[in-house]
Amino acid sequence: MVDTVHVPLEGREYDIRIGEGLITRAGAEIAPLLKRARVAVVTDENVAKAHLAALEAGLRAEGIDSVALVLPAGESTKSWEQFSRTVEWLIAQKVERRDVVVAFGGGVIGDLVGFAAAVLRRGVRFVQVPTSLLAQVDSSVGGKTGINSPMGKNLIGAFHQPALVLADILALGTLTSRDFLAGYGEVQKYGLLGDAQFFDWLEKNGPALAAGDLEKRAYAVRRSVEMKAEIVLRDETEQGDRALLNLGHTFCHALEAATGYGDRLLHGEGVAIGCALAFELSSRLGLCSQEAPSRVREHLAAMGMKKDLADIPGGLPDAEALLELMGQDKKVIDGQLRFILARGIGESFVTSDVPREVVLGVLKDGLSGRKQG
Ligand code: GLY
């Protein structure tokens, strides 16, 4: 069974299709978009090994020719070097203005290829075929594309909406448990930011979906994507509400910078810890009950995930230095840190009005490993 979430952005509307076997059926899904039966696919080494043959066969089954560029796997691929390599390759493959480029992989590939499609010939259409949970529930939807600068993550990019998103739930079966759970950090974020019932559902069903239940996986991806699509519709270019999607991210970005954007802390793990810290901060500001942050941490613990600063391996800078790193976040406006706080589970809002001392207190207690809540 395949579900569809429609994103009715005027003039750039698209469908997000969610279900089992969409990679092998990609030809039939993509064919209606094509003016000629040829696509250029960009992927990475890991995804190519696991799934490229299936995608190519699916395209061939509908008479669609494809060429593929296989990039190195990993965050360092989101660089000027791999970006210009991709754009030049697309030009060499004679990809025309009316053609379609396929971004086949996780968030790195989706972001880089989306940006390449945004600038190639001043913009060609692209299809996202996300293969990680993080890409399926977050980065493939909403049109944020880009690469990293040596000065910081995602500092170079463009808004460029995909023409179609194909989220194949079966592809999640080849993820390591750690990568799957990192993606789940973004899934639970949706419940926390705007849908208490979804969070209840995740508390009941999270362990089963992590263990491989396909129906539950499909439901969690669909609900996440529905929520993201609603927010993107209200505020495509992040003038307001879209910032809600950054629940946990102000803390997360500081933690990623402190741990070197590497294996010590995956992005989704940082989001999960960041959500717990954002709820802790909300509780200390008297915005929500003390039970709320405890419930967030309990759910992460039940999922076998990192839930606070003490769970990050290796040393961390002190609280002042972490706060300084939070100030480097690209979402700082006029030097003011913006936080997504909550009045309860599912009730988040954006604010800049947070006393520095309270943030420092949350970080200090987290660093000392003191039991919170
Ligand atoms: N990942 C946050 C957003 O798309 O706005």
CSV table of C-alpha atoms and ligand atoms in Angstrom, one decimal:
chain,number,residue,atom,x,y,z
A,1,MET,CA,0.0,0.0,0.0
A,2,VAL,CA,1.3,3.5,-0.9
A,3,ASP,CA,0.1,6.7,0.8
A,4,THR,CA,0.3,10.1,-0.7
A,5,VAL,CA,0.9,13.4,1.0
A,6,HIS,CA,0.3,16.3,-1.4
A,7,VAL,CA,2.2,19.5,-1.0
A,8,PRO,CA,0.0,22.2,-2.7
A,9,LEU,CA,2.6,25.0,-3.1
A,10,GLU,CA,1.3,27.2,-5.8
A,11,GLY,CA,3.0,26.5,-9.1
A,12,ARG,CA,5.3,24.0,-7.5
A,13,GLU,CA,3.0,21.4,-6.0
A,14,TYR,CA,4.2,17.8,-5.6
A,15,ASP,CA,3.4,14.5,-4.1
A,16,ILE,CA,5.3,12.6,-1.4
A,17,ARG,CA,4.6,8.9,-1.9
A,18,ILE,CA,5.3,6.6,1.1
A,19,GLY,CA,5.2,2.8,0.9
A,20,GLU,CA,6.9,-0.4,0.3
A,21,GLY,CA,8.7,-1.1,-3.0
A,22,LEU,CA,8.8,2.4,-4.4
A,23,ILE,CA,12.4,2.0,-5.6
A,24,THR,CA,11.5,-0.9,-7.8
A,25,ARG,CA,8.4,1.0,-9.0
A,26,ALA,CA,10.3,4.3,-9.5
A,27,GLY,CA,9.9,4.1,-13.3
A,28,ALA,CA,6.1,4.1,-13.2
A,29,GLU,CA,6.1,6.8,-10.5
A,30,ILE,CA,8.6,9.1,-12.4
A,31,ALA,CA,7.4,8.5,-16.0
A,32,PRO,CA,4.5,11.1,-15.8
A,33,LEU,CA,7.0,13.8,-15.1
A,34,LEU,CA,9.3,13.1,-18.1
A,35,LYS,CA,9.4,14.9,-21.4
A,36,ARG,CA,11.8,12.3,-22.7
A,37,ALA,CA,12.6,8.8,-21.3
A,38,ARG,CA,15.9,9.6,-19.7
A,39,VAL,CA,17.0,10.6,-16.2
A,40,ALA,CA,20.3,11.3,-14.4
A,41,VAL,CA,20.7,9.7,-11.0
A,42,VAL,CA,23.1,10.9,-8.4
A,43,THR,CA,23.7,8.6,-5.4
A,44,ASP,CA,26.5,7.6,-3.0
A,45,GLU,CA,28.7,4.5,-2.8
A,46,ASN,CA,26.6,2.8,0.0
A,47,VAL,CA,23.2,3.4,-1.5
A,48,ALA,CA,24.6,2.4,-4.9
A,49,LYS,CA,25.7,-0.9,-3.5
A,50,ALA,CA,22.4,-1.6,-1.8
A,51,HIS,CA,19.8,-0.3,-4.2
A,52,LEU,CA,21.1,1.2,-7.5
A,53,ALA,CA,20.5,-2.0,-9.5
A,54,ALA,CA,16.9,-2.1,-8.3
A,55,LEU,CA,16.3,1.5,-9.2
A,56,GLU,CA,17.8,1.1,-12.6
A,57,ALA,CA,15.8,-2.0,-13.3
A,58,GLY,CA,12.6,-0.1,-12.1
A,59,LEU,CA,13.4,2.7,-14.6
A,60,ARG,CA,14.2,0.3,-17.4
A,61,ALA,CA,10.9,-1.6,-16.9
A,62,GLU,CA,9.2,1.6,-18.0
A,63,GLY,CA,11.6,2.2,-20.9
A,64,ILE,CA,13.5,5.0,-19.1
A,65,ASP,CA,17.2,5.2,-19.7
A,66,SER,CA,19.4,6.3,-16.8
A,67,VAL,CA,22.9,7.4,-16.2
A,68,ALA,CA,24.4,7.4,-12.6
A,69,LEU,CA,27.0,9.4,-10.7
A,70,VAL,CA,28.2,7.7,-7.5
A,71,LEU,CA,29.7,10.1,-5.0
A,72,PRO,CA,31.6,9.2,-1.8
A,73,ALA,CA,29.4,8.5,1.2
A,74,GLY,CA,29.4,10.9,4.2
A,75,GLU,CA,28.9,14.5,5.3
A,76,SER,CA,32.2,15.6,3.7
A,77,THR,CA,30.5,15.1,0.3
A,78,LYS,CA,28.4,18.2,0.9
A,79,SER,CA,31.3,20.3,-0.3
A,80,TRP,CA,32.0,22.8,-3.2
A,81,GLU,CA,34.2,20.1,-4.7
A,82,GLN,CA,31.6,17.4,-5.0
A,83,PHE,CA,29.0,20.0,-5.8
A,84,SER,CA,30.9,21.3,-8.8
A,85,ARG,CA,31.7,17.8,-9.8
A,86,THR,CA,28.0,16.9,-9.8
A,87,VAL,CA,26.9,20.0,-11.8
A,88,GLU,CA,29.7,19.5,-14.4
A,89,TRP,CA,28.7,15.8,-14.7
A,90,LEU,CA,25.0,16.8,-15.2
A,91,ILE,CA,26.1,19.2,-17.9
A,92,ALA,CA,28.4,16.6,-19.5
A,93,GLN,CA,25.4,14.2,-19.5
A,94,LYS,CA,23.5,16.8,-21.5
A,95,VAL,CA,20.8,17.1,-18.9
A,96,GLU,CA,18.4,19.7,-20.3
A,97,ARG,CA,16.1,22.3,-18.7
A,98,ARG,CA,13.1,20.0,-19.1
A,99,ASP,CA,14.8,16.9,-17.8
A,100,VAL,CA,14.6,15.4,-14.3
A,101,VAL,CA,17.5,14.6,-11.9
A,102,VAL,CA,17.1,11.9,-9.3
A,103,ALA,CA,18.6,12.4,-5.8
A,104,PHE,CA,19.0,8.8,-4.6
A,105,GLY,CA,20.3,8.6,-1.0
A,106,GLY,CA,20.2,10.1,2.5
A,107,GLY,CA,20.2,13.8,3.5
A,108,VAL,CA,23.7,14.5,2.1
A,109,ILE,CA,22.8,13.4,-1.4
A,110,GLY,CA,19.3,15.0,-1.2
A,111,ASP,CA,20.7,18.4,-0.1
A,112,LEU,CA,23.6,18.4,-2.6
A,113,VAL,CA,21.7,17.1,-5.6
A,114,GLY,CA,18.7,19.4,-4.9
A,115,PHE,CA,21.1,22.4,-4.9
A,116,ALA,CA,22.8,21.2,-8.1
A,117,ALA,CA,19.3,20.9,-9.7
A,118,ALA,CA,18.5,24.4,-8.4
A,119,VAL,CA,21.4,26.1,-10.2
A,120,LEU,CA,21.8,23.8,-13.3
A,121,ARG,CA,20.5,25.8,-16.3
A,122,ARG,CA,18.9,28.1,-13.7
A,123,GLY,CA,16.8,25.3,-12.3
A,124,VAL,CA,15.8,21.8,-13.4
A,125,ARG,CA,13.3,19.6,-11.7
A,126,PHE,CA,14.5,16.8,-9.4
A,127,VAL,CA,13.0,13.8,-7.7
A,128,GLN,CA,14.0,12.9,-4.2
A,129,VAL,CA,14.3,9.1,-3.5
A,130,PRO,CA,15.3,9.2,0.2
A,131,THR,CA,16.8,6.1,1.6
A,132,SER,CA,17.5,7.0,5.2
A,133,LEU,CA,14.8,7.6,7.9
A,134,LEU,CA,16.2,11.1,8.5
A,135,ALA,CA,15.9,12.0,4.8
A,136,GLN,CA,12.4,10.5,4.5
A,137,VAL,CA,10.9,12.4,7.4
A,138,ASP,CA,12.9,15.7,7.1
A,139,SER,CA,15.4,16.6,4.5
A,140,SER,CA,13.7,15.3,1.3
A,141,VAL,CA,10.6,17.4,2.0
A,142,GLY,CA,10.3,21.1,2.0
A,143,GLY,CA,12.9,22.3,-0.6
A,144,LYS,CA,15.9,23.2,1.6
A,145,THR,CA,18.9,22.3,-0.4
A,146,GLY,CA,22.6,23.1,0.0
A,147,ILE,CA,26.1,22.3,1.0
A,148,ASN,CA,28.5,23.1,3.8
A,149,SER,CA,31.0,25.8,4.0
A,150,PRO,CA,34.3,25.4,5.9
A,151,MET,CA,32.7,28.1,8.1
A,152,GLY,CA,29.7,26.0,9.0
A,153,LYS,CA,27.0,23.6,8.0
A,154,ASN,CA,24.4,24.4,5.3
A,155,LEU,CA,25.6,27.9,4.9
A,156,ILE,CA,25.3,27.7,1.0
A,157,GLY,CA,22.1,26.7,-0.6
A,158,ALA,CA,18.7,27.5,-2.1
A,159,PHE,CA,15.1,26.7,-1.7
A,160,HIS,CA,14.2,24.4,-4.5
A,161,GLN,CA,11.2,22.1,-4.1
A,162,PRO,CA,11.3,18.6,-5.5
A,163,ALA,CA,8.9,17.5,-8.2
A,164,LEU,CA,8.2,14.2,-6.4
A,165,VAL,CA,9.4,12.4,-3.3
A,166,LEU,CA,9.4,8.6,-3.2
A,167,ALA,CA,10.0,7.3,0.3
A,168,ASP,CA,10.4,3.5,0.1
A,169,ILE,CA,9.9,2.0,3.5
A,170,LEU,CA,11.8,-1.1,2.5
A,171,ALA,CA,15.0,0.9,2.1
A,172,LEU,CA,15.0,1.5,5.8
A,173,GLY,CA,15.7,-2.2,6.3
A,174,THR,CA,19.3,-1.8,5.2
A,175,LEU,CA,20.1,1.0,7.7
A,176,THR,CA,22.2,0.2,10.7
A,177,SER,CA,20.2,0.4,14.0
A,178,ARG,CA,22.2,3.5,15.0
A,179,ASP,CA,21.3,5.3,11.7
A,180,PHE,CA,17.7,4.3,12.0
A,181,LEU,CA,17.4,5.6,15.5
A,182,ALA,CA,19.2,8.8,14.6
A,183,GLY,CA,16.4,9.3,12.0
A,184,TYR,CA,13.9,8.6,14.8
A,185,GLY,CA,15.3,11.6,16.6
A,186,GLU,CA,13.5,13.7,14.0
A,187,VAL,CA,10.4,11.5,14.1
A,188,GLN,CA,9.8,12.0,17.8
A,189,LYS,CA,10.5,15.7,17.3
A,190,TYR,CA,7.2,16.0,15.3
A,191,GLY,CA,5.2,14.6,18.2
A,192,LEU,CA,6.9,16.9,20.6
A,193,LEU,CA,6.5,20.0,18.5
A,194,GLY,CA,2.9,19.7,17.4
A,195,ASP,CA,1.0,16.5,18.0
A,196,ALA,CA,0.7,15.1,21.5
A,197,GLN,CA,-1.4,12.2,20.2
A,198,PHE,CA,1.4,11.2,17.8
A,199,PHE,CA,3.9,11.3,20.7
A,200,ASP,CA,1.5,9.0,22.7
A,201,TRP,CA,1.4,6.7,19.6
A,202,LEU,CA,5.2,6.7,19.4
A,203,GLU,CA,5.6,5.9,23.1
A,204,LYS,CA,3.4,2.8,22.4
A,205,ASN,CA,4.7,1.8,19.0
A,206,GLY,CA,8.3,3.2,18.8
A,207,PRO,CA,10.0,0.0,19.9
A,208,ALA,CA,8.1,-2.1,17.4
A,209,LEU,CA,8.8,0.2,14.5
A,210,ALA,CA,12.5,0.2,15.4
A,211,ALA,CA,12.4,-3.6,15.5
A,212,GLY,CA,11.1,-3.6,11.9
A,213,ASP,CA,7.3,-3.4,11.8
A,214,LEU,CA,6.7,-2.0,8.3
A,215,GLU,CA,3.2,-0.7,8.8
A,216,LYS,CA,4.2,1.2,11.9
A,217,ARG,CA,7.3,2.5,10.0
A,218,ALA,CA,5.0,3.7,7.2
A,219,TYR,CA,2.6,5.4,9.6
A,220,ALA,CA,5.4,7.2,11.4
A,221,VAL,CA,6.9,8.4,8.2
A,222,ARG,CA,3.5,9.5,6.8
A,223,ARG,CA,2.5,11.4,10.0
A,224,SER,CA,6.0,13.1,10.1
A,225,VAL,CA,5.8,14.2,6.5
A,226,GLU,CA,2.2,15.4,6.8
A,227,MET,CA,3.3,17.6,9.7
A,228,LYS,CA,6.3,18.9,7.8
A,229,ALA,CA,4.3,19.6,4.7
A,230,GLU,CA,1.7,21.6,6.7
A,231,ILE,CA,4.4,23.7,8.2
A,232,VAL,CA,6.2,24.3,4.9
A,233,LEU,CA,2.9,25.3,3.3
A,234,ARG,CA,2.4,28.0,6.0
A,235,ASP,CA,6.0,29.3,5.8
A,236,GLU,CA,8.1,27.9,3.0
A,237,THR,CA,11.1,30.2,3.5
A,238,GLU,CA,11.2,30.2,7.3
A,239,GLN,CA,10.0,33.7,8.1
A,240,GLY,CA,8.0,32.3,11.1
A,241,ASP,CA,6.5,28.9,11.8
A,242,ARG,CA,9.0,26.8,9.9
A,243,ALA,CA,11.4,27.5,12.7
A,244,LEU,CA,9.3,25.1,14.8
A,245,LEU,CA,11.0,22.3,12.8
A,246,ASN,CA,14.2,23.3,14.6
A,247,LEU,CA,13.0,22.1,18.0
A,248,GLY,CA,16.1,20.7,19.7
A,249,HIS,CA,18.4,22.1,16.9
A,250,THR,CA,19.9,25.1,18.7
A,251,PHE,CA,21.4,22.7,21.3
A,252,CYS,CA,22.1,20.1,18.6
A,253,HIS,CA,24.1,22.4,16.4
A,254,ALA,CA,26.3,23.4,19.4
A,255,LEU,CA,26.8,19.7,20.3
A,256,GLU,CA,27.6,18.8,16.7
A,257,ALA,CA,30.2,21.6,16.5
A,258,ALA,CA,31.7,20.5,19.8
A,259,THR,CA,32.0,16.9,18.7
A,260,GLY,CA,33.3,17.6,15.3
A,261,TYR,CA,30.3,16.7,13.2
A,262,GLY,CA,31.3,13.1,13.2
A,263,ASP,CA,30.7,9.6,14.5
A,264,ARG,CA,30.6,10.7,18.2
A,265,LEU,CA,27.2,12.3,17.7
A,266,LEU,CA,25.0,11.8,14.6
A,267,HIS,CA,22.7,14.7,13.7
A,268,GLY,CA,19.5,12.9,14.7
A,269,GLU,CA,21.1,11.9,18.0
A,270,GLY,CA,21.9,15.5,18.7
A,271,VAL,CA,18.3,16.5,17.8
A,272,ALA,CA,16.9,13.9,20.3
A,273,ILE,CA,19.2,15.2,23.1
A,274,GLY,CA,18.4,18.8,22.0
A,275,CYS,CA,14.7,18.1,22.3
A,276,ALA,CA,15.2,16.8,25.9
A,277,LEU,CA,17.2,19.9,26.7
A,278,ALA,CA,14.6,22.2,25.1
A,279,PHE,CA,11.9,20.6,27.3
A,280,GLU,CA,14.2,20.9,30.4
A,281,LEU,CA,14.7,24.6,29.6
A,282,SER,CA,10.9,25.1,29.1
A,283,SER,CA,10.2,23.4,32.4
A,284,ARG,CA,12.8,25.6,34.3
A,285,LEU,CA,11.2,28.6,32.8
A,286,GLY,CA,7.9,27.5,34.2
A,287,LEU,CA,6.4,27.0,30.7
A,288,CYS,CA,5.6,23.3,31.1
A,289,SER,CA,5.4,20.8,33.9
A,290,GLN,CA,8.5,19.0,35.3
A,291,GLU,CA,7.0,15.7,34.0
A,292,ALA,CA,7.3,16.8,30.4
A,293,PRO,CA,11.1,16.7,30.1
A,294,SER,CA,11.1,13.4,32.1
A,295,ARG,CA,8.7,11.9,29.7
A,296,VAL,CA,10.8,13.0,26.7
A,297,ARG,CA,13.9,11.4,28.3
A,298,GLU,CA,12.0,8.2,29.3
A,299,HIS,CA,10.9,7.7,25.7
A,300,LEU,CA,14.4,8.2,24.3
A,301,ALA,CA,15.7,5.7,26.9
A,302,ALA,CA,13.0,3.2,26.0
A,303,MET,CA,14.2,3.5,22.4
A,304,GLY,CA,17.8,2.8,23.4
A,305,MET,CA,18.8,6.3,22.4
A,306,LYS,CA,21.1,8.9,23.8
A,307,LYS,CA,18.9,11.3,25.9
A,308,ASP,CA,21.2,13.7,27.7
A,309,LEU,CA,24.7,15.3,27.6
A,310,ALA,CA,26.1,12.5,29.8
A,311,ASP,CA,25.4,10.0,27.0
A,312,ILE,CA,27.8,11.7,24.5
A,313,PRO,CA,31.1,9.8,24.5
A,314,GLY,CA,34.3,11.8,25.1
A,315,GLY,CA,34.8,15.2,26.6
A,316,LEU,CA,32.6,18.2,26.0
A,317,PRO,CA,33.4,21.9,26.3
A,318,ASP,CA,32.1,23.7,29.4
A,319,ALA,CA,28.6,25.3,29.6
A,320,GLU,CA,29.9,28.8,28.6
A,321,ALA,CA,31.7,27.4,25.6
A,322,LEU,CA,28.6,25.4,24.5
A,323,LEU,CA,26.5,28.5,24.9
A,324,GLU,CA,29.0,30.4,22.7
A,325,LEU,CA,28.7,27.6,20.1
A,326,MET,CA,24.9,28.0,20.2
A,327,GLY,CA,25.5,31.7,19.3
A,328,GLN,CA,27.1,30.5,16.0
A,329,ASP,CA,23.9,29.0,14.9
A,330,LYS,CA,22.8,30.4,11.5
A,331,LYS,CA,19.3,31.0,12.9
A,332,VAL,CA,20.6,33.7,15.2
A,333,ILE,CA,18.8,37.0,14.4
A,334,ASP,CA,20.4,40.4,15.4
A,335,GLY,CA,22.7,38.4,17.7
A,336,GLN,CA,19.7,37.0,19.6
A,337,LEU,CA,19.5,33.2,20.0
A,338,ARG,CA,16.2,31.8,19.0
A,339,PHE,CA,14.8,28.8,20.9
A,340,ILE,CA,11.9,26.6,20.3
A,341,LEU,CA,10.3,26.0,23.7
A,342,ALA,CA,7.2,24.2,24.7
A,343,ARG,CA,4.1,24.7,26.9
A,344,GLY,CA,3.7,20.9,26.9
A,345,ILE,CA,4.2,17.9,24.7
A,346,GLY,CA,2.9,18.9,21.2
A,347,GLU,CA,2.8,22.6,22.1
A,348,SER,CA,5.9,24.3,20.9
A,349,PHE,CA,6.6,28.0,20.0
A,350,VAL,CA,9.5,30.2,18.9
A,351,THR,CA,11.0,32.7,21.2
A,352,SER,CA,14.2,34.8,21.6
A,353,ASP,CA,13.2,35.7,25.1
A,354,VAL,CA,15.3,33.3,27.2
A,355,PRO,CA,17.6,34.4,30.0
A,356,ARG,CA,21.1,33.3,29.4
A,357,GLU,CA,21.5,32.2,33.0
A,358,VAL,CA,18.7,29.6,32.7
A,359,VAL,CA,20.3,28.1,29.6
A,360,LEU,CA,23.6,28.0,31.3
A,361,GLY,CA,22.0,26.2,34.3
A,362,VAL,CA,20.5,23.5,32.0
A,363,LEU,CA,23.9,23.0,30.3
A,364,LYS,CA,25.9,22.9,33.5
A,365,ASP,CA,23.5,20.4,35.2
A,366,GLY,CA,23.6,18.3,32.0
A,367,LEU,CA,27.4,18.3,31.9
A,368,SER,CA,27.7,17.4,35.5
A,369,GLY,CA,25.5,14.4,34.7
A,370,ARG,CA,23.2,15.4,37.5
A,371,LYS,CA,19.9,13.7,37.3
A,372,GLN,CA,17.3,16.1,36.0
A,373,GLY,CA,13.6,16.2,36.3
B,1,GLY,N1,15.0,20.7,8.6
B,1,GLY,C1,14.2,21.8,8.9
B,1,GLY,C2,13.5,22.4,7.8
B,1,GLY,O1,13.4,21.8,6.7
B,1,GLY,O2,13.0,23.5,7.9
